[in-house]
Structure formats: C-alpha cells, structure tokens
mmCIF file of C-alpha atoms in Angstrom:
data_model
loop_
_atom_site.group_PDB
_atom_site.id
_atom_site.type_symbol
_atom_site.label_atom_id
_atom_site.label_comp_id
_atom_site.label_asym_id
_atom_site.label_seq_id
_atom_site.Cartn_x
_atom_site.Cartn_y
_atom_site.Cartn_z
ATOM 1 C CA MET A 179 -12.383 26.441 -16.758
ATOM 2 C CA LYS A 180 -12.355 23.197 -14.798
ATOM 3 C CA LYS A 181 -11.504 20.178 -16.932
ATOM 4 C CA THR A 182 -13.618 17.040 -16.699
ATOM 5 C CA SER A 183 -12.648 13.966 -14.729
ATOM 6 C CA LYS A 184 -12.507 12.082 -18.032
ATOM 7 C CA LEU A 185 -9.609 14.290 -19.126
ATOM 8 C CA ILE A 186 -7.835 13.664 -15.824
ATOM 9 C CA MET A 187 -8.272 9.926 -16.328
ATOM 10 C CA LEU A 188 -6.768 10.266 -19.807
ATOM 11 C CA LEU A 189 -3.828 12.306 -18.550
ATOM 12 C CA THR A 190 -3.254 9.802 -15.785
ATOM 13 C CA ALA A 191 -3.291 6.915 -18.216
ATOM 14 C CA LEU A 192 -0.917 8.671 -20.594
ATOM 15 C CA ALA A 193 1.504 9.510 -17.809
ATOM 16 C CA LEU A 194 1.462 6.032 -16.333
ATOM 17 C CA LEU A 195 1.297 3.838 -19.385
ATOM 18 C CA SER A 196 3.709 5.666 -21.674
ATOM 19 C CA ALA A 197 6.618 3.723 -20.215
ATOM 20 C CA ALA A 198 6.645 0.522 -18.194
ATOM 21 C CA CYS A 199 9.297 -0.100 -15.569
ATOM 22 C CA GLU A 200 10.784 -3.539 -15.087
ATOM 23 C CA LYS A 201 7.898 -5.978 -15.273
ATOM 24 C CA PRO A 202 7.595 -8.471 -12.403
ATOM 25 C CA GLU A 203 7.872 -12.068 -13.568
ATOM 26 C CA THR A 204 4.543 -13.874 -13.706
ATOM 27 C CA PRO A 205 4.717 -17.551 -12.752
ATOM 28 C CA SER A 206 4.009 -20.117 -15.453
ATOM 29 C CA GLY A 207 0.497 -21.480 -15.221
ATOM 30 C CA GLY A 208 -0.900 -18.478 -13.399
ATOM 31 C CA SER A 209 0.363 -19.080 -9.845
ATOM 32 C CA ASN A 210 3.452 -20.037 -7.892
ATOM 33 C CA ASP A 211 3.846 -23.325 -6.099
ATOM 34 C CA ASN A 212 3.552 -22.834 -2.345
ATOM 35 C CA ASN A 213 7.159 -23.999 -1.844
ATOM 36 C CA ASP A 214 8.613 -21.335 -4.127
ATOM 37 C CA PRO A 215 10.398 -18.348 -2.550
ATOM 38 C CA LYS A 216 7.952 -15.502 -1.989
ATOM 39 C CA GLU A 217 9.534 -12.086 -2.395
ATOM 40 C CA ARG A 218 8.247 -9.417 -0.049
ATOM 41 C CA VAL A 219 8.961 -5.697 -0.026
ATOM 42 C CA ILE A 220 8.262 -4.693 3.555
ATOM 43 C CA ILE A 221 7.834 -1.040 4.445
ATOM 44 C CA TYR A 222 7.966 -0.608 8.194
ATOM 45 C CA SER A 223 8.343 1.970 10.923
ATOM 46 C CA VAL A 224 9.934 1.531 14.322
ATOM 47 C CA GLY A 225 8.840 4.525 16.338
ATOM 48 C CA GLU A 226 9.465 7.528 14.056
ATOM 49 C CA ASN A 227 11.964 5.756 11.766
ATOM 50 C CA GLU A 228 10.713 4.381 8.419
ATOM 51 C CA SER A 229 12.595 1.790 6.347
ATOM 52 C CA ARG A 230 12.069 -0.712 3.534
ATOM 53 C CA GLN A 231 13.512 -4.183 3.129
ATOM 54 C CA THR A 232 13.273 -6.746 0.325
ATOM 55 C CA LEU A 233 12.996 -10.352 1.481
ATOM 56 C CA LYS A 234 13.474 -13.274 -0.895
ATOM 57 C CA THR A 235 12.281 -16.197 1.223
ATOM 58 C CA ASP A 236 9.917 -17.115 4.030
ATOM 59 C CA SER A 237 12.884 -17.770 6.322
ATOM 60 C CA GLU A 238 14.076 -14.171 5.811
ATOM 61 C CA TRP A 239 10.562 -12.998 6.607
ATOM 62 C CA ASP A 240 10.528 -15.077 9.803
ATOM 63 C CA ALA A 241 13.866 -13.596 10.868
ATOM 64 C CA MET A 242 12.620 -10.055 10.225
ATOM 65 C CA LEU A 243 9.507 -10.675 12.329
ATOM 66 C CA ASP A 244 11.769 -11.774 15.180
ATOM 67 C CA GLN A 245 13.737 -8.524 14.851
ATOM 68 C CA LEU A 246 10.544 -6.446 14.800
ATOM 69 C CA CYS A 247 9.233 -8.260 17.876
ATOM 70 C CA ASP A 248 12.512 -7.486 19.647
ATOM 71 C CA ARG A 249 12.020 -3.794 18.920
ATOM 72 C CA VAL A 250 8.415 -3.930 20.125
ATOM 73 C CA GLN A 251 9.497 -5.644 23.331
ATOM 74 C CA ASP A 252 12.085 -2.892 23.813
ATOM 75 C CA GLY A 253 9.256 -0.354 23.911
ATOM 76 C CA SER A 254 8.816 0.805 20.291
ATOM 77 C CA GLU A 255 5.583 0.782 18.303
ATOM 78 C CA VAL A 256 6.112 -1.173 15.077
ATOM 79 C CA VAL A 257 3.989 -0.846 11.925
ATOM 80 C CA PHE A 258 4.603 -2.797 8.695
ATOM 81 C CA TYR A 259 3.028 -3.473 5.299
ATOM 82 C CA ASN A 260 4.017 -5.742 2.410
ATOM 83 C CA MET A 261 4.163 -3.601 -0.744
ATOM 84 C CA ASN A 262 4.498 -6.626 -3.035
ATOM 85 C CA GLN A 263 0.916 -7.573 -3.960
ATOM 86 C CA MET A 264 2.097 -10.666 -5.826
ATOM 87 C CA THR A 265 2.869 -12.339 -2.490
ATOM 88 C CA TYR A 266 -0.834 -12.354 -1.597
ATOM 89 C CA PHE A 267 -1.847 -14.357 -4.645
ATOM 90 C CA GLN A 268 0.802 -17.094 -4.667
ATOM 91 C CA SER A 269 -1.548 -19.577 -3.042
ATOM 92 C CA LYS A 270 -5.255 -20.103 -3.657
ATOM 93 C CA GLY A 271 -7.513 -17.834 -1.639
ATOM 94 C CA SER A 272 -4.730 -16.078 0.250
ATOM 95 C CA GLY A 273 -5.961 -12.686 -0.910
ATOM 96 C CA THR A 274 -9.502 -13.200 0.319
ATOM 97 C CA SER A 275 -9.173 -15.010 3.661
ATOM 98 C CA SER A 276 -10.248 -13.323 6.866
ATOM 99 C CA SER A 277 -9.566 -13.669 10.583
ATOM 100 C CA ASN A 278 -9.513 -11.575 13.738
ATOM 101 C CA ARG A 279 -7.891 -8.216 12.991
ATOM 102 C CA THR A 280 -7.034 -7.470 16.623
ATOM 103 C CA ILE A 281 -5.171 -9.542 19.163
ATOM 104 C CA ASN A 282 -4.059 -9.396 22.792
ATOM 105 C CA THR A 283 -1.748 -12.152 23.929
ATOM 106 C CA THR A 284 1.089 -12.884 26.321
ATOM 107 C CA SER A 285 2.629 -15.334 23.827
ATOM 108 C CA ARG A 286 5.279 -13.984 21.468
ATOM 109 C CA GLU A 287 4.863 -16.992 19.159
ATOM 110 C CA GLU A 288 1.119 -16.448 18.963
ATOM 111 C CA MET A 289 1.756 -12.814 18.095
ATOM 112 C CA LYS A 290 4.212 -13.775 15.350
ATOM 113 C CA LYS A 291 1.707 -16.223 13.863
ATOM 114 C CA TRP A 292 -0.987 -13.523 13.891
ATOM 115 C CA MET A 293 1.382 -11.035 12.218
ATOM 116 C CA LYS A 294 2.051 -13.595 9.460
ATOM 117 C CA ASP A 295 -1.671 -14.233 8.988
ATOM 118 C CA MET A 296 -2.423 -10.508 8.663
ATOM 119 C CA GLU A 297 0.415 -9.985 6.159
ATOM 120 C CA LYS A 298 -0.985 -12.798 3.997
ATOM 121 C CA GLN A 299 -4.250 -10.865 3.775
ATOM 122 C CA GLY A 300 -2.460 -7.750 2.500
ATOM 123 C CA LEU A 301 -3.171 -5.779 5.670
ATOM 124 C CA THR A 302 -1.110 -3.172 7.488
ATOM 125 C CA VAL A 303 -0.078 -4.337 10.968
ATOM 126 C CA ARG A 304 0.555 -2.254 14.095
ATOM 127 C CA VAL A 305 2.073 -3.916 17.204
ATOM 128 C CA THR A 306 2.788 -2.687 20.740
ATOM 129 C CA TYR A 307 3.857 -4.365 23.984
ATOM 130 C CA ASN A 308 2.889 -3.665 27.603
ATOM 131 C CA ASP A 309 5.984 -4.377 29.678
ATOM 132 C CA THR A 310 4.003 -4.240 32.931
ATOM 133 C CA THR A 311 1.522 -6.974 32.012
ATOM 134 C CA GLY A 312 3.660 -8.782 29.420
ATOM 135 C CA THR A 313 0.840 -8.404 26.889
ATOM 136 C CA TRP A 314 1.250 -7.954 23.140
ATOM 137 C CA HIS A 315 -1.396 -5.903 21.323
ATOM 138 C CA GLY A 316 -1.897 -6.002 17.564
ATOM 139 C CA GLU A 317 -4.169 -4.203 15.121
ATOM 140 C CA ALA A 318 -4.478 -4.865 11.375
ATOM 141 C CA TYR A 319 -6.303 -2.783 8.796
ATOM 142 C CA ALA A 320 -6.813 -2.381 5.058
ATOM 143 C CA THR A 321 -6.986 1.400 5.326
ATOM 144 C CA ALA A 322 -5.356 3.586 7.947
ATOM 145 C CA PRO A 323 -7.515 5.208 10.650
ATOM 146 C CA THR A 324 -8.837 8.613 9.578
ATOM 147 C CA SER A 325 -6.904 10.236 12.414
ATOM 148 C CA ASP A 326 -3.668 8.997 10.836
ATOM 149 C CA THR A 327 -4.564 10.319 7.384
ATOM 150 C CA ASP A 328 -6.406 13.628 7.642
ATOM 151 C CA THR A 329 -3.401 15.734 8.719
ATOM 152 C CA ILE A 330 -0.495 13.787 7.228
ATOM 153 C CA ILE A 331 -1.970 13.816 3.725
ATOM 154 C CA ILE A 332 -1.954 17.618 3.519
ATOM 155 C CA GLY A 333 0.900 18.413 1.177
ATOM 156 C CA THR A 334 2.394 17.486 -2.190
ATOM 157 C CA TRP A 335 3.149 13.890 -3.155
ATOM 158 C CA ARG A 336 5.142 12.624 -6.140
ATOM 159 C CA LEU A 337 3.698 9.563 -7.840
ATOM 160 C CA ASN A 338 6.402 6.908 -7.836
ATOM 161 C CA CYS A 339 4.573 4.141 -9.710
ATOM 162 C CA MET A 340 1.358 2.172 -10.066
ATOM 163 C CA VAL A 341 1.177 -1.633 -9.861
ATOM 164 C CA VAL A 342 -1.656 -3.530 -11.562
ATOM 165 C CA THR A 343 -2.169 -7.173 -10.555
ATOM 166 C CA GLN A 344 -4.611 -9.510 -12.309
ATOM 167 C CA THR A 345 -5.913 -12.759 -10.808
ATOM 168 C CA ASP A 346 -8.555 -15.260 -11.794
ATOM 169 C CA GLY A 347 -11.810 -15.701 -9.897
ATOM 170 C CA THR A 348 -10.107 -17.713 -7.149
ATOM 171 C CA ASP A 349 -7.238 -15.227 -6.763
ATOM 172 C CA HIS A 350 -4.607 -17.283 -8.540
ATOM 173 C CA LEU A 351 -2.070 -14.819 -9.949
ATOM 174 C CA LEU A 352 -2.333 -14.280 -13.710
ATOM 175 C CA ASN A 353 -0.265 -11.161 -14.355
ATOM 176 C CA SER A 354 1.353 -8.171 -12.681
ATOM 177 C CA ASP A 355 2.690 -4.987 -14.268
ATOM 178 C CA LEU A 356 4.425 -1.960 -12.835
ATOM 179 C CA PHE A 357 4.008 1.423 -14.551
ATOM 180 C CA ALA A 358 5.631 4.807 -13.899
ATOM 181 C CA PRO A 359 5.647 8.268 -15.482
ATOM 182 C CA GLU A 360 7.714 8.430 -18.656
ATOM 183 C CA ASP A 361 11.312 9.598 -18.483
ATOM 184 C CA GLY A 362 11.521 13.335 -17.870
ATOM 185 C CA SER A 363 7.951 13.584 -16.563
ATOM 186 C CA THR A 364 6.831 13.907 -12.966
ATOM 187 C CA MET A 365 3.304 13.661 -11.613
ATOM 188 C CA TYR A 366 2.383 15.555 -8.436
ATOM 189 C CA TYR A 367 -0.739 15.175 -6.294
ATOM 190 C CA SER A 368 -1.337 18.084 -3.874
ATOM 191 C CA PHE A 369 -3.923 17.821 -1.082
ATOM 192 C CA PHE A 370 -5.141 20.955 0.724
ATOM 193 C CA ASN A 371 -6.825 21.184 4.107
ATOM 194 C CA ASP A 372 -9.939 22.821 2.628
ATOM 195 C CA GLY A 373 -10.781 19.587 0.773
ATOM 196 C CA THR A 374 -9.447 20.650 -2.620
ATOM 197 C CA MET A 375 -6.579 19.060 -4.549
ATOM 198 C CA THR A 376 -4.558 19.464 -7.730
ATOM 199 C CA ILE A 377 -2.747 17.126 -10.082
ATOM 200 C CA ALA A 378 0.203 18.426 -12.090
ATOM 201 C CA ILE A 379 2.087 16.559 -14.820
ATOM 202 C CA VAL A 380 5.416 18.301 -15.346
ATOM 203 C CA ASN A 381 8.136 17.663 -17.929
ATOM 204 C CA SER A 382 11.002 19.616 -19.451
ATOM 205 C CA VAL A 383 8.732 21.293 -22.001
ATOM 206 C CA ASP A 384 5.489 22.203 -20.220
ATOM 207 C CA SER A 385 3.044 21.156 -17.541
ATOM 208 C CA VAL A 386 -0.646 20.292 -17.250
ATOM 209 C CA THR A 387 -2.583 21.013 -14.063
ATOM 210 C CA ASP A 388 -6.148 20.264 -13.019
ATOM 211 C CA SER A 389 -8.045 20.631 -9.753
ATOM 212 C CA GLY A 390 -10.759 18.787 -7.868
ATOM 213 C CA THR A 391 -11.780 17.719 -4.375
ATOM 214 C CA TRP A 392 -10.954 14.937 -1.932
ATOM 215 C CA THR A 393 -12.618 13.442 1.147
ATOM 216 C CA LEU A 394 -12.061 10.624 3.623
ATOM 217 C CA SER A 395 -14.876 8.124 4.074
ATOM 218 C CA GLU A 396 -15.997 6.972 7.515
ATOM 219 C CA ASP A 397 -13.759 3.930 7.024
ATOM 220 C CA GLY A 398 -10.763 6.102 6.162
ATOM 221 C CA GLU A 399 -10.777 5.555 2.380
ATOM 222 C CA LEU A 400 -9.443 8.381 0.218
ATOM 223 C CA CYS A 401 -12.136 9.398 -2.267
ATOM 224 C CA SER A 402 -11.700 11.762 -5.218
ATOM 225 C CA GLU A 403 -12.766 12.158 -8.831
ATOM 226 C CA MET A 404 -9.085 12.913 -9.496
ATOM 227 C CA LEU A 405 -7.928 9.385 -8.691
ATOM 228 C CA PRO A 406 -7.873 6.737 -11.453
ATOM 229 C CA ASN A 407 -11.414 5.429 -12.020
ATOM 230 C CA GLY A 408 -12.791 8.250 -9.869
ATOM 231 C CA VAL A 409 -13.318 5.966 -6.878
ATOM 232 C CA CYS A 410 -12.355 5.499 -3.240
ATOM 233 C CA TRP A 411 -8.953 3.967 -2.467
ATOM 234 C CA ASP A 412 -7.669 2.284 0.692
ATOM 235 C CA VAL A 413 -4.842 4.153 2.425
ATOM 236 C CA ASN A 414 -2.642 1.170 3.237
ATOM 237 C CA TRP A 415 0.266 3.272 4.427
ATOM 238 C CA ILE A 416 0.818 6.943 5.181
ATOM 239 C CA THR A 417 3.691 8.664 6.973
ATOM 240 C CA SER A 418 5.473 11.974 6.488
ATOM 241 C CA ASN A 419 7.651 10.131 3.930
ATOM 242 C CA SER A 420 5.435 7.711 1.993
ATOM 243 C CA MET A 421 1.861 6.992 0.988
ATOM 244 C CA ILE A 422 0.489 3.774 -0.529
ATOM 245 C CA LEU A 423 -3.058 3.535 -1.905
ATOM 246 C CA SER A 424 -4.870 0.475 -3.251
ATOM 247 C CA HIS A 425 -8.129 -0.306 -5.015
ATOM 248 C CA SER A 426 -9.707 -3.496 -6.326
ATOM 249 C CA GLU A 427 -12.132 -4.323 -9.120
ATOM 250 C CA LEU A 428 -13.557 -7.793 -8.568
ATOM 251 C CA GLY A 429 -15.583 -10.084 -10.794
ATOM 252 C CA THR A 430 -14.786 -8.542 -14.175
ATOM 253 C CA MET A 431 -14.891 -10.628 -17.343
ATOM 254 C CA ASP A 432 -11.101 -10.911 -17.152
ATOM 255 C CA GLY A 433 -10.934 -11.759 -13.463
ATOM 256 C CA ASN A 434 -10.018 -9.597 -10.489
ATOM 257 C CA TYR A 435 -7.832 -6.507 -10.717
ATOM 258 C CA TYR A 436 -5.853 -4.998 -7.839
ATOM 259 C CA TYR A 437 -4.287 -1.544 -8.173
ATOM 260 C CA GLN A 438 -1.627 0.039 -5.986
ATOM 261 C CA MET A 439 -0.261 3.602 -6.196
ATOM 262 C CA GLN A 440 2.979 4.496 -4.411
ATOM 263 C CA PHE A 441 3.839 8.105 -3.538
ATOM 264 C CA ASP A 442 6.832 9.913 -2.039
ATOM 265 C CA ALA A 443 6.254 13.064 0.025
ATOM 266 C CA VAL A 444 7.592 16.275 -1.490
ATOM 267 C CA THR A 445 6.708 19.099 0.891
ATOM 268 C CA PRO A 446 3.816 20.178 3.109
ATOM 269 C CA VAL A 447 1.508 22.797 1.614
ATOM 270 C CA LYS A 448 -1.119 25.123 3.093
ATOM 271 C CA LYS A 449 -4.251 26.661 1.631
#
C-alpha cells in the first residue's frame, strides 16, 4: 500500500538530520562585511566536461571568469553555477536583486560584468561566442530549460547533501547548515520516464522504499510530493553527472529560508 507523503517527509528528515556534516561558519552579527573574502564553489561545464572549483576570494573569481571567457572565445559553450548559497547573502539585498537575464555584446569586459551580476543573484549562466560577428551571448536562469531536464533526469540519483540557509527579511545571512545522510545510509531518488519516481533509504541492515510521481512545470521546476515540503523546486543544474535543486520559503516568522539539494548521478534507468 502506498505510504503517505507525510511519512516520506519524516523519512527524509530522519535521513538528513540524523548527522550534520561540517557546519559552514556563520559571520558574527548576521552578515559578512563586503570586503571579506567570499568563498565560492563553482560547478561549471566547458563543452561536455564538468568540473568544480573552490575560490576563496573575489580576485580568484575574476581570474576564473577570464579563463572561462578564453574557453568561450575558443569555441566552447560554458555553463557555471555557484553552489555556495552563503555568497549571495554576504551583502544586503544581493539575493533579491534583478537585472537583464540575457545579453548580446561585442565587449568582453561587459560580458564579464554581466556574468558577475548574474552569479550574485544565484543564477546559472550559459555563455557562447560567435567568432564571425565577434558577439558574446549570455543567458541566465534560476531553473534549467525543460528541454535540458526532461531526458537527463531519467535515472537514479544519490542524495549528497542538503544545505539550509537562513536570512533575515533583508537577506542578511543569519545561519547556514549542511546536512547529509547518516554514516552507513544512502538515499536514492529514481525518476522514470512515465512520470513516476521512487525514494529508497538504504543502510547495512535494511531499506525503506516509497513511490510517487514527478512533473516539470512550464517554467522547468521539478514538482513532486516526494520532495521535502511536497513542493516545486528549481533545477539550478543538471548534467549526466550532477543535479542541484533549490527552494525558498520567504517571509516566515524566523526570516527567509533557502534550501539546496545536491545529487550525484548513479545510473540511467528505464520503465
């Protein structure tokens, strides 16, 4: 008999909260000074190759953007996303600002500035270059286009961790915690092409499995009663290797909450 979504929420909470990984340091007073180093964890793809890099300072970030622009100018499509949500909230309002999410320009410096602006908003950035016209083209999005998600997601994904970030009403950082399945336990999410899915929590003793459904919204959000809170999540990043989902709860009595789930691909599945 199908278990209720409430049970799945309980199992998810037990699996995630039973053991916390290393907790990110929260700045004294609720937010970092703008001159403090801002650590970024950039996941990026150059063509078909995916990599991750941890950057400690803005100068390292600037140097990496130069390297990515070089690769774009050489003919590769480059996509990147900052996995470290804390970076967005180290200055007032940085997590809620908005600007043009597409750009066409012949200026490399203008493109770099736009890439920095989009990263500050927590968006995923895709950049190409037309060698014939000398034009840079950029697109930024909170959730990947449906065409990028609907086929890649089919398969089994291992939950790596979930990050929960709390800010006040003006998006000053208050707290950030990182949670993962307890030692010896693994949590698998399997998505099938008929719109069904399963969650399995496996350890050395036994396993618990439940099933449900999933859909993609018109905006590309992943929606399922099997996800924490039974809501729709942005697909910030999805490749054949990795998937990153995020969700926000704004205006609660305790401020704003931002959730991020990170998955590693296991193997494609069919049904």
